[in-house]
XYZ file of N, CA and C in Angstrom:
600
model
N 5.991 37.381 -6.195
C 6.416 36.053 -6.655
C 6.871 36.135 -8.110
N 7.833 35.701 -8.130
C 8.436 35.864 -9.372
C 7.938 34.718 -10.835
N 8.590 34.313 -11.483
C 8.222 33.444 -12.850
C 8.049 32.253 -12.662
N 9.664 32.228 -12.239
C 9.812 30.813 -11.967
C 9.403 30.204 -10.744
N 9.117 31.171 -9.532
C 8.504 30.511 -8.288
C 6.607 30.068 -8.858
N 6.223 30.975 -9.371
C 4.481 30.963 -9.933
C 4.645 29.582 -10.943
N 5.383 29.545 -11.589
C 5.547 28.479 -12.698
C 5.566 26.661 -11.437
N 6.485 27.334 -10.311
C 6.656 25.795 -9.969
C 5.252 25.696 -8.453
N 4.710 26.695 -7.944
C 2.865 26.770 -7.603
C 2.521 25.837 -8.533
N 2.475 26.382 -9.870
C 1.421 25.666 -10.920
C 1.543 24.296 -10.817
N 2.590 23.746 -10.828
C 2.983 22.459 -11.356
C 2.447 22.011 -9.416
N 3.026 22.300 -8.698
C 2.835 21.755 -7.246
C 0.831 21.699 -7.015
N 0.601 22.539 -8.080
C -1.237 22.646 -7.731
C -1.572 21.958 -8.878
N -0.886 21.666 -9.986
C -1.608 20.379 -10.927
C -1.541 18.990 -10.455
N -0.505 18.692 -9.801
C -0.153 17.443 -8.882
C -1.153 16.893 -8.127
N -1.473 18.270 -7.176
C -2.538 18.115 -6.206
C -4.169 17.596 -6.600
N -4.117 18.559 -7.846
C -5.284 17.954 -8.476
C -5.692 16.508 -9.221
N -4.702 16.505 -9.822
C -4.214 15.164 -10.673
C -4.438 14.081 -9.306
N -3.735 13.910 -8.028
C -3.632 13.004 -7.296
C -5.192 12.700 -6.921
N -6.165 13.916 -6.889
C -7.472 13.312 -6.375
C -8.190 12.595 -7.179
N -7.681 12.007 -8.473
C -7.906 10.992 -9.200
C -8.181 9.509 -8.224
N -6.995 9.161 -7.116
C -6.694 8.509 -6.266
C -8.062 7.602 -5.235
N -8.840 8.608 -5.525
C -10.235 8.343 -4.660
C -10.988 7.484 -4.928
N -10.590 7.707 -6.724
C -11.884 6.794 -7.720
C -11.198 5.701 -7.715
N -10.038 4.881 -7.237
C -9.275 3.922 -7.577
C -9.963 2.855 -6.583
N -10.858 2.031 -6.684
C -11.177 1.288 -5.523
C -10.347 0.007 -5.624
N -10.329 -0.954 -4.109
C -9.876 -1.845 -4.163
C -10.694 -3.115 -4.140
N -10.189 -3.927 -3.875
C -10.537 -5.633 -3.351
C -11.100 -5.457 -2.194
N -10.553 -4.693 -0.834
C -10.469 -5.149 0.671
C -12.219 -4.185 1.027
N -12.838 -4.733 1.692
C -13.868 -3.582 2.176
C -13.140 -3.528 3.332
N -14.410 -2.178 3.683
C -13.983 -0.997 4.977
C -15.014 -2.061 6.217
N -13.943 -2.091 7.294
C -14.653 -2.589 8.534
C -15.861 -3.450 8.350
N -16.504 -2.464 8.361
C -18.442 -2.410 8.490
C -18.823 -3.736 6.929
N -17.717 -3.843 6.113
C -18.142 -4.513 5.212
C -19.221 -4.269 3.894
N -19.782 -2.330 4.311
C -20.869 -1.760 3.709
C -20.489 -1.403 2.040
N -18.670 -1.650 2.189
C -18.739 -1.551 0.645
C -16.627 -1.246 0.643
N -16.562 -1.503 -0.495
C -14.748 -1.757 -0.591
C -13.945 -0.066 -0.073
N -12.682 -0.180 -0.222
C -12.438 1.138 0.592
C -11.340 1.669 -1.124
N -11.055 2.547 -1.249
C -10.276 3.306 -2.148
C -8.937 3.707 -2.031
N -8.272 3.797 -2.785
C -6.814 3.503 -2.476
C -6.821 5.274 -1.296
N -7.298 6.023 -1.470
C -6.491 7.349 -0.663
C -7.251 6.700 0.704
N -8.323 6.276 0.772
C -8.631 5.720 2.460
C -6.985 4.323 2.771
N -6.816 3.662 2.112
C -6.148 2.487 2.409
C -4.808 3.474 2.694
N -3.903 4.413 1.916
C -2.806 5.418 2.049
C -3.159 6.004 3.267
N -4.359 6.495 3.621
C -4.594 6.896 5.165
C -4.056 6.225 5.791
N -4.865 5.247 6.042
C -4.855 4.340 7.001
C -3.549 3.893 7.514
N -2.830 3.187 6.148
C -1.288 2.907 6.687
C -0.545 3.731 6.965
N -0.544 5.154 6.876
C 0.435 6.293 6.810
C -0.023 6.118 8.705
N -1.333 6.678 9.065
C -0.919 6.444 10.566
C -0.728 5.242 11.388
N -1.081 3.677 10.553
C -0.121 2.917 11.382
C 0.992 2.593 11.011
N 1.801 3.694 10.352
C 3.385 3.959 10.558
C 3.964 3.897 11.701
N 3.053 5.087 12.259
C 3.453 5.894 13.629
C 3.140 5.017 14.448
N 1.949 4.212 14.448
C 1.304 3.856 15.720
C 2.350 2.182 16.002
N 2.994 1.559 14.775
C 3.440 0.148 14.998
C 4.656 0.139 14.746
N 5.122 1.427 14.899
C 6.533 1.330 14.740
C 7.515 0.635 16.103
N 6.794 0.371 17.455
C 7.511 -0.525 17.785
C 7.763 -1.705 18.089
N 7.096 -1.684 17.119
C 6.901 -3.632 16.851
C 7.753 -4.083 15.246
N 8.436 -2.780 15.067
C 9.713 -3.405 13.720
C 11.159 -3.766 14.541
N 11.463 -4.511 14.070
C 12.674 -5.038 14.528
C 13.999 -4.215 14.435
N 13.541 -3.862 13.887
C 14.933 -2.364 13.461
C 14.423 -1.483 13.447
N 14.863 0.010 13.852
C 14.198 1.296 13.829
C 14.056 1.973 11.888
N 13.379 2.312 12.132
C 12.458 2.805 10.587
C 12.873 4.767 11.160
N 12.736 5.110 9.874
C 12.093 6.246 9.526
C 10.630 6.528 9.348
N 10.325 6.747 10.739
C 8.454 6.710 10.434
C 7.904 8.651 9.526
N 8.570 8.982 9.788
C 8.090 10.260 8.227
C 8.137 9.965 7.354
N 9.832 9.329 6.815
C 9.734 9.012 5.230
C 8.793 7.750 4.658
N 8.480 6.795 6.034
C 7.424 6.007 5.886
C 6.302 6.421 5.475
N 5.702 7.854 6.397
C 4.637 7.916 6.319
C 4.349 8.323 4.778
N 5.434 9.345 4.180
C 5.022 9.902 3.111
C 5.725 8.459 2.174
N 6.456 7.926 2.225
C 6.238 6.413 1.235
C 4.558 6.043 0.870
N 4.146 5.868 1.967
C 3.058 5.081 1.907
C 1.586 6.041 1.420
N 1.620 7.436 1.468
C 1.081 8.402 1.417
C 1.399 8.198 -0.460
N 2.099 8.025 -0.869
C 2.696 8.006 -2.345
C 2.284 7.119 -3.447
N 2.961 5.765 -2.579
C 2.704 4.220 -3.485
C 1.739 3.996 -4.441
N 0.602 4.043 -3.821
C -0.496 3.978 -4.823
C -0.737 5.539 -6.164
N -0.102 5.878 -5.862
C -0.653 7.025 -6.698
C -0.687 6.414 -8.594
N 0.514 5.690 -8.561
C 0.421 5.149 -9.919
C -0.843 4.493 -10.445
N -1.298 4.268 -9.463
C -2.716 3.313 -9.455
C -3.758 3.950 -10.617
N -3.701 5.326 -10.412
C -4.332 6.425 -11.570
C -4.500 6.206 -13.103
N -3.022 5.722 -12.953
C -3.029 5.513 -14.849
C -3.128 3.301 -14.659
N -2.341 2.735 -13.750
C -2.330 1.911 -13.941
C -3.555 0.837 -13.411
N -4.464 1.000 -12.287
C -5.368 0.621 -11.802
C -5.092 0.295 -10.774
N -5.903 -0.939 -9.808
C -5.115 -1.447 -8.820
C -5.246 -2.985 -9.349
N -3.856 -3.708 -9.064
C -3.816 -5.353 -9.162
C -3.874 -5.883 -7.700
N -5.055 -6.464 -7.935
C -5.576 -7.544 -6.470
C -4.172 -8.479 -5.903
N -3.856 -8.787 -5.310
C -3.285 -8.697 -3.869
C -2.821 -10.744 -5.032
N -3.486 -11.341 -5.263
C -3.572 -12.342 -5.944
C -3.995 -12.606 -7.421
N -3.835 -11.669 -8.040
C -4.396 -11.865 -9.718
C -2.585 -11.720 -10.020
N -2.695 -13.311 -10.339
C -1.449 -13.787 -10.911
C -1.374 -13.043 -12.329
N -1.862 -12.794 -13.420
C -2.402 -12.710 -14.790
C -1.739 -10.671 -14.348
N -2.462 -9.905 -13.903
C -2.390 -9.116 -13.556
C -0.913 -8.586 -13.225
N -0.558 -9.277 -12.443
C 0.679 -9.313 -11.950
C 1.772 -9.077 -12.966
N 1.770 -9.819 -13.807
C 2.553 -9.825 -15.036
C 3.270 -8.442 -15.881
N 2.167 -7.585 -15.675
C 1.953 -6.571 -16.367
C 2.008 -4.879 -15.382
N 1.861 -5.378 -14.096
C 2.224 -4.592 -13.432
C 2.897 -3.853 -13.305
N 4.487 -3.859 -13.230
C 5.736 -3.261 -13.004
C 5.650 -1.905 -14.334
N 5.434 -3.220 -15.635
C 5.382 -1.897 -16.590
C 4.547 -0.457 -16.492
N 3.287 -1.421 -16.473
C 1.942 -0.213 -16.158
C 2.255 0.994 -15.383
N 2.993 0.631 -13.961
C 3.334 1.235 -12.536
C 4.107 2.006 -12.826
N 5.203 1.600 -14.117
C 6.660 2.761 -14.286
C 6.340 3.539 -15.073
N 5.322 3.542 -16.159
C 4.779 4.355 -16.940
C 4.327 5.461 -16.177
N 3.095 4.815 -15.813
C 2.731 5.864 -14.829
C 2.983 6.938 -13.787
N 4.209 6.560 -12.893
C 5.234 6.962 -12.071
C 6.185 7.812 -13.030
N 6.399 7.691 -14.108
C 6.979 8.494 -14.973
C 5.755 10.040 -15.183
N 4.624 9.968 -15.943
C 3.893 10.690 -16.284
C 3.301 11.508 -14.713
N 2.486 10.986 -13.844
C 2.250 11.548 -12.381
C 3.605 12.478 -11.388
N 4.584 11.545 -11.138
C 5.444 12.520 -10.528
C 6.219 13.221 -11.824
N 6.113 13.542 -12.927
C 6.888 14.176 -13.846
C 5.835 15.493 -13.814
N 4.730 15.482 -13.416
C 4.151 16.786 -13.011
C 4.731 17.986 -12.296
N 5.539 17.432 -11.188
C 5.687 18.139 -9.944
C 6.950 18.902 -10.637
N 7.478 20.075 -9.641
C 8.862 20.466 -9.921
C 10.010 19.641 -9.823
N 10.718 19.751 -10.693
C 11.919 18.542 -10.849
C 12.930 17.597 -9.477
N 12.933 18.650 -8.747
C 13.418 17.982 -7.606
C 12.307 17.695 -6.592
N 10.956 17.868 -6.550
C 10.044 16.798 -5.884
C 9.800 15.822 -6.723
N 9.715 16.036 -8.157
C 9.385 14.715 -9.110
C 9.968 13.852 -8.409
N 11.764 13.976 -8.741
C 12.602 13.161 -8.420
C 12.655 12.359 -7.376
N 12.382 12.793 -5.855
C 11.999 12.198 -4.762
C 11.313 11.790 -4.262
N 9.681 12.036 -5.290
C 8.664 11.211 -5.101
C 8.966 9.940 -5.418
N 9.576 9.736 -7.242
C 9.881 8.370 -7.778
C 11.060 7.795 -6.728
N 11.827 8.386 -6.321
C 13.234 7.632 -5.739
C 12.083 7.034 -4.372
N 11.544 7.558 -3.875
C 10.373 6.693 -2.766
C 9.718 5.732 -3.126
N 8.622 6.295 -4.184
C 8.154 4.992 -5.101
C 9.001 4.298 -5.194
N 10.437 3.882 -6.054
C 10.863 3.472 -6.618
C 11.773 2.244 -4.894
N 11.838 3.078 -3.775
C 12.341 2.469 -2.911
C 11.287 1.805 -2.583
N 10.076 2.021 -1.991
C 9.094 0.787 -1.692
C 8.457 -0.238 -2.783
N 9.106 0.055 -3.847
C 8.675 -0.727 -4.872
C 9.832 -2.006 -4.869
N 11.315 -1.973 -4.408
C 12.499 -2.395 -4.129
C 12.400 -3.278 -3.238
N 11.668 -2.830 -1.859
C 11.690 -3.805 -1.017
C 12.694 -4.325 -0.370
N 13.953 -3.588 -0.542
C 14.713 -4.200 0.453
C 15.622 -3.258 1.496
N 15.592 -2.049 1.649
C 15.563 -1.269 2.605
C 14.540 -1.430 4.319
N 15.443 -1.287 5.022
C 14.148 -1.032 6.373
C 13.219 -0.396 6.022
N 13.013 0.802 5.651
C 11.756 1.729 5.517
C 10.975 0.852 4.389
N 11.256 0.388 3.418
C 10.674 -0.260 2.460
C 9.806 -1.446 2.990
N 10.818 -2.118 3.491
C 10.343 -3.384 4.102
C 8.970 -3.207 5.339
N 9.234 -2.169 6.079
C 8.497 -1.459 7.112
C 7.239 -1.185 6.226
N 7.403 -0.223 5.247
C 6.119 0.106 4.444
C 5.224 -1.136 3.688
N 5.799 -1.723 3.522
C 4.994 -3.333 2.798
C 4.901 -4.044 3.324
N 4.807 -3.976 4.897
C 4.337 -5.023 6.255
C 2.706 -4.208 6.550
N 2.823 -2.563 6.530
C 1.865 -1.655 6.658
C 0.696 -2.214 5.647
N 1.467 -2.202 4.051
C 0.377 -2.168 3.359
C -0.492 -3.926 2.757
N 0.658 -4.943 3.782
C 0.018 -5.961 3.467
C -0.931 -6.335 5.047
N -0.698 -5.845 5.905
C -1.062 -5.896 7.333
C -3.002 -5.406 7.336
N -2.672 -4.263 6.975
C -4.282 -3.650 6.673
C -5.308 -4.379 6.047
N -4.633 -4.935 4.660
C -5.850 -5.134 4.158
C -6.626 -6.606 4.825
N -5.547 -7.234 5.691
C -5.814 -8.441 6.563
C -6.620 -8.074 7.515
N -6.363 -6.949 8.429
C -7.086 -6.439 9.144
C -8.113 -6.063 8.743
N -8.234 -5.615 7.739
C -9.481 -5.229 7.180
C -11.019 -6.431 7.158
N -9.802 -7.120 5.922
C -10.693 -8.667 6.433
C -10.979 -9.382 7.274
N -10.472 -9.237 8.470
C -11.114 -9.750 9.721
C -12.096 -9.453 9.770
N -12.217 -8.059 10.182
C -13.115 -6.986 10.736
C -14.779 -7.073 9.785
N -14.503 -7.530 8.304
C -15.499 -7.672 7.526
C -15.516 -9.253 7.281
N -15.485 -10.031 8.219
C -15.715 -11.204 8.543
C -15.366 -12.346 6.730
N -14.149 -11.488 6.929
C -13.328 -13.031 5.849
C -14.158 -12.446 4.244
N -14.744 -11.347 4.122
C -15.610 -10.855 2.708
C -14.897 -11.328 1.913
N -13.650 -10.569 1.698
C -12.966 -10.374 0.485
C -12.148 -12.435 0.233
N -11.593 -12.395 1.067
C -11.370 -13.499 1.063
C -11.940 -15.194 0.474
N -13.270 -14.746 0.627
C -14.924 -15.422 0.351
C -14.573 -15.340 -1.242
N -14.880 -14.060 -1.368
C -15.527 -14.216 -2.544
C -14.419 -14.311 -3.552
N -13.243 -14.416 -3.026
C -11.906 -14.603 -4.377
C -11.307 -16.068 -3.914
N -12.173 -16.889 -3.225
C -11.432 -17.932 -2.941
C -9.767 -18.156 -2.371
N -9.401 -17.435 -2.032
C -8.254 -17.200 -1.284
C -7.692 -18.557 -0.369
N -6.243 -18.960 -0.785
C -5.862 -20.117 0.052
C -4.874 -19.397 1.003
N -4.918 -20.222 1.669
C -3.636 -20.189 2.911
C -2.133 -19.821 1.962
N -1.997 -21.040 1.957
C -0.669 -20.476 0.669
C -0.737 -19.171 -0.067
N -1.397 -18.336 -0.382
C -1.266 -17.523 -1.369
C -1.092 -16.162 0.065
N -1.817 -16.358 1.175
C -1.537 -15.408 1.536
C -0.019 -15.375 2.380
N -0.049 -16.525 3.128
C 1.633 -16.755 3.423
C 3.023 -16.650 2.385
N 2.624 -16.926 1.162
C 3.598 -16.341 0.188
C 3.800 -15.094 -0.151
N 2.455 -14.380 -0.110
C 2.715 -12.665 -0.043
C 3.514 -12.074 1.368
N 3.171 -12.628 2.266
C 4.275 -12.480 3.370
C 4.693 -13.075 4.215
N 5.688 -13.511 2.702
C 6.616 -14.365 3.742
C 7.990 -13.401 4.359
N 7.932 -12.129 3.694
C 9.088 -11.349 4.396
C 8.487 -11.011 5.745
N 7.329 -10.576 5.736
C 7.230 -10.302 7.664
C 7.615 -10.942 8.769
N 7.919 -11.986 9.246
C 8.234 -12.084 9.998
C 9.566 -11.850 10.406
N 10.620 -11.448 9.319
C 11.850 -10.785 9.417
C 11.563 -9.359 10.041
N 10.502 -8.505 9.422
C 10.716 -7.366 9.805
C 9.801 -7.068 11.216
N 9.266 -8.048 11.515
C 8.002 -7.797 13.082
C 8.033 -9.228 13.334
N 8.590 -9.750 13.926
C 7.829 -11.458 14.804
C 6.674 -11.206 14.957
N 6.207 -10.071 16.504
C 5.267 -9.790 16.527
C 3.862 -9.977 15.817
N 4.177 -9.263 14.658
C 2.784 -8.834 13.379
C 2.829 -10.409 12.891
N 4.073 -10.435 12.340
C 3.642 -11.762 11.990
C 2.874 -12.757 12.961
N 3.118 -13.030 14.042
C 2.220 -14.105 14.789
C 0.921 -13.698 14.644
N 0.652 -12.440 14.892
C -0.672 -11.778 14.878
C -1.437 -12.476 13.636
N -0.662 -11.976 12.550
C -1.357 -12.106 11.392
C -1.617 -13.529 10.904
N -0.927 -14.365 11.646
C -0.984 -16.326 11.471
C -2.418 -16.491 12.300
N -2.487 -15.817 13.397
C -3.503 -15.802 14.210
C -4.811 -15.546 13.403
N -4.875 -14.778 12.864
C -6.332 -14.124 12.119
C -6.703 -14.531 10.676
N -5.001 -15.237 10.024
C -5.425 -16.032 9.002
C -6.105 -17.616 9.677
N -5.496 -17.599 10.507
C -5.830 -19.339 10.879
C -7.594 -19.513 11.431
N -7.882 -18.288 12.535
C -9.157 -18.040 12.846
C -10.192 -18.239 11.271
N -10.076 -17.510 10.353
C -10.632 -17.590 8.895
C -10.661 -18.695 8.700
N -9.824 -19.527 8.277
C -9.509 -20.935 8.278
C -10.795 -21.642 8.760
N -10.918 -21.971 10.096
C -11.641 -22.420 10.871
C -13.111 -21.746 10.547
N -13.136 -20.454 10.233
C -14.433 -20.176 9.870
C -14.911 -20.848 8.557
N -14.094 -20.800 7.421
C -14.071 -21.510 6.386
C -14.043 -20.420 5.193
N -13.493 -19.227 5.608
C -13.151 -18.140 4.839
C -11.882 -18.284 3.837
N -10.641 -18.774 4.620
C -9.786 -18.998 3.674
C -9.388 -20.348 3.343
N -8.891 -20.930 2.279
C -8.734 -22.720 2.216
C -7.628 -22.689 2.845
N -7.705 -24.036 3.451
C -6.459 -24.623 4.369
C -5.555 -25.146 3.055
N -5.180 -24.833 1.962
C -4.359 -25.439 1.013
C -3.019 -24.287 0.468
């Protein structure tokens, strides 16, 4: 192996290391069981295989690889920038910057032409308006709903969460899945009735 192949190992094995930062990043949503919140590389799991598994319930055909590794990616900025809850308006604000910083410094690790195509991914599901994009941010707003079912409305509870706030985060789904979307009216509205999320 020559200089420059050992030189770009290095950088491909500092990446690797650097990314298991990813673990310590916890979120808002707990895991199923409700025994405690889940971490951004479990939540990147998770949606990377229901790429594969709900891809035919998008209305247009996707790229479910470049999905999977989109979604395998997204959060990684999370490292330098944290994670912003799903509804922290305040948070929000400050996001984009935090996220590009970061996305600058993390994929500027790698060798120059994976740098590059990590951010052009980031940078496409961050866009949102591509199929694959759109596909990937049905994944990563879909889960953490599911999630909250499954842990009987937790997260939801304890951040006071209205109806409105979650129908405004997706209001693009039902363009990209009818399907998901009904689903997901279904399991917000069930909450509702439990008295998990406000009817406002």
């Amino acid at each position: 192996m020559g200089k420059e192949e050992m030189r770009r190992l290095e950088k491909q094995l500092q990446f690797i290391v650097e990314i298991d930062k990813v673990k310590n990043i916890f979120r808002q949503t707990y895991l199923a069981d409700a025994g405690r919140k889940e971490n951004d590389a479990e939540h990147s799991w998770h949606i990377a295989l229901m790429a594969y598994l709900l891809q035919e319930y998008a209305e247009e055909q996707v790229n479910v690889s470049k999905v999977m590794l989109m979604v395998l990616i997204h959060d990684l900025v999370e490292i330098d920038a944290g994670d912003t809850y799903a509804y922290d308006a305040a948070g929000a604000e400050t996001k984009r910057d935090r996220e590009s910083a970061a996305a600058d410094r993390i994929f500027g690790l790698l060798p120059e032409d994976q740098g590059k195509y990590f951010r052009e991914l980031w940078e496409e599901f961050e866009g949102y308006e591509t199929v694959d994009a759109k596909y990937a941010h049905l994944l990563d707003n879909f889960q953490p709903l599911l999630l909250n079912d499954a842990s009987d409305g937790r997260s939801w509870t304890e951040h006071s969460v209205k109806k409105s706030q979650i129908y405004k985060r997706n209001e693009k789904i039902e363009e990209i899945s009818g399907e998901i979307w009904n689903c997901m009216q279904k399991i917000v509205q069930k909450h509702i009735e439990k008295g998990h999320v406000e009817d406002a």
